[in-house]
Amino acid sequence: MTTPASPSLPPTGSLLWGSKKRRLTLLALAVAALALLALSFGGIGKNLVYYWGPTELEAAGDKAIGATIRLGGLVADGSIRRGAGASGVEFDVVDRSGGLTHVKCSGVPPQMFRERIGVVVEGTLTRAGYFEGHRLMVSHGNEYRAPSEGEKAAIDDLMRSVREGDGRIGGPAAAPPAAAQKP
């Protein structure tokens, strides 16, 4: 009578490191994990954008010079000076603590830009002491108000001029009449 052969177990550690394919897979996973960690933590400081008010900006001193910052606050009364043409604007931003920062922005300001409106300006503080804005955003209320009866007529006129083209280039009124077109 023959006895069944006892199953032989592989040597210790060979299940994990036994084949060349497994070793390469584990090595590739380890390299990928290290690369992900290096990318995550290595370059994160360069991509941070701080959100400060004029008071915090002033308190930061030289640390704020050259850093990318989002400056938030209100446009000060009487401080808006528009540049030549449609682009370029200078104004002061104030906060509740009484801090004030002079801002120079290139580019076209948003239509809602005015005094006493909340703004967020992304840019950098210069050594000359003013904030050089690259991106200007205004904050406004998010509540919709339906037009009153007097405003309704103005909206109807606007919509009619849009539908009819009002004789402007590219509008329906600018197209030649159907009878004048040759087949």
PDB file of N, CA and C in Angstrom, residues 151-166 168 172:
ATOM      1  N   GLU A 151     -39.484  98.444 -14.444  1.00  0.00           N
ATOM      2  CA  GLU A 151     -38.328  97.779 -15.025  1.00  0.00           C
ATOM      3  C   GLU A 151     -38.741  96.758 -16.081  1.00  0.00           C
ATOM      4  N   LYS A 152     -39.960  96.222 -15.960  1.00  0.00           N
ATOM      5  CA  LYS A 152     -40.425  95.200 -16.896  1.00  0.00           C
ATOM      6  C   LYS A 152     -40.491  95.746 -18.313  1.00  0.00           C
ATOM      7  N   ALA A 153     -40.931  96.989 -18.478  1.00  0.00           N
ATOM      8  CA  ALA A 153     -41.006  97.589 -19.811  1.00  0.00           C
ATOM      9  C   ALA A 153     -39.612  97.701 -20.433  1.00  0.00           C
ATOM     10  N   ALA A 154     -38.618  98.072 -19.637  1.00  0.00           N
ATOM     11  CA  ALA A 154     -37.252  98.193 -20.146  1.00  0.00           C
ATOM     12  C   ALA A 154     -36.713  96.825 -20.563  1.00  0.00           C
ATOM     13  N   ILE A 155     -37.039  95.796 -19.812  1.00  0.00           N
ATOM     14  CA  ILE A 155     -36.585  94.450 -20.159  1.00  0.00           C
ATOM     15  C   ILE A 155     -37.270  93.976 -21.438  1.00  0.00           C
ATOM     16  N   ASP A 156     -38.572  94.260 -21.578  1.00  0.00           N
ATOM     17  CA  ASP A 156     -39.286  93.883 -22.803  1.00  0.00           C
ATOM     18  C   ASP A 156     -38.678  94.560 -24.026  1.00  0.00           C
ATOM     19  N   ASP A 157     -38.323  95.860 -23.908  1.00  0.00           N
ATOM     20  CA  ASP A 157     -37.686  96.578 -25.018  1.00  0.00           C
ATOM     21  C   ASP A 157     -36.334  95.952 -25.361  1.00  0.00           C
ATOM     22  N   LEU A 158     -35.579  95.584 -24.347  1.00  0.00           N
ATOM     23  CA  LEU A 158     -34.280  94.956 -24.565  1.00  0.00           C
ATOM     24  C   LEU A 158     -34.451  93.624 -25.292  1.00  0.00           C
ATOM     25  N   MET A 159     -35.379  92.811 -24.834  1.00  0.00           N
ATOM     26  CA  MET A 159     -35.601  91.511 -25.467  1.00  0.00           C
ATOM     27  C   MET A 159     -36.069  91.680 -26.909  1.00  0.00           C
ATOM     28  N   ARG A 160     -36.926  92.658 -27.183  1.00  0.00           N
ATOM     29  CA  ARG A 160     -37.406  92.909 -28.535  1.00  0.00           C
ATOM     30  C   ARG A 160     -36.240  93.316 -29.438  1.00  0.00           C
ATOM     31  N   SER A 161     -35.352  94.187 -28.933  1.00  0.00           N
ATOM     32  CA  SER A 161     -34.214  94.611 -29.752  1.00  0.00           C
ATOM     33  C   SER A 161     -33.274  93.451 -30.032  1.00  0.00           C
ATOM     34  N   VAL A 162     -33.157  92.513 -29.103  1.00  0.00           N
ATOM     35  CA  VAL A 162     -32.312  91.345 -29.319  1.00  0.00           C
ATOM     36  C   VAL A 162     -32.938  90.436 -30.364  1.00  0.00           C
ATOM     37  N   ARG A 163     -34.257  90.193 -30.258  1.00  0.00           N
ATOM     38  CA  ARG A 163     -34.935  89.320 -31.220  1.00  0.00           C
ATOM     39  C   ARG A 163     -34.939  89.912 -32.618  1.00  0.00           C
ATOM     40  N   GLU A 164     -35.185  91.202 -32.736  1.00  0.00           N
ATOM     41  CA  GLU A 164     -35.316  91.834 -34.044  1.00  0.00           C
ATOM     42  C   GLU A 164     -33.972  92.269 -34.615  1.00  0.00           C
ATOM     43  N   GLY A 165     -32.959  92.271 -33.823  1.00  0.00           N
ATOM     44  CA  GLY A 165     -31.645  92.659 -34.300  1.00  0.00           C
ATOM     45  C   GLY A 165     -31.423  94.148 -34.241  1.00  0.00           C
ATOM     46  N   ASP A 166     -32.472  94.934 -34.181  1.00  0.00           N
ATOM     47  CA  ASP A 166     -32.390  96.381 -34.026  1.00  0.00           C
ATOM     48  C   ASP A 166     -31.466  97.020 -35.068  1.00  0.00           C
ATOM     49  N   ARG A 168     -28.637  96.041 -36.170  1.00  0.00           N
ATOM     50  CA  ARG A 168     -27.209  95.880 -35.953  1.00  0.00           C
ATOM     51  C   ARG A 168     -26.651  94.782 -36.843  1.00  0.00           C
ATOM     52  N   PRO A 172     -31.085  89.623 -36.979  1.00  0.00           N
ATOM     53  CA  PRO A 172     -32.050  89.238 -37.999  1.00  0.00           C
ATOM     54  C   PRO A 172     -32.452  90.407 -38.895  1.00  0.00           C
TER      55      PRO A 172
END
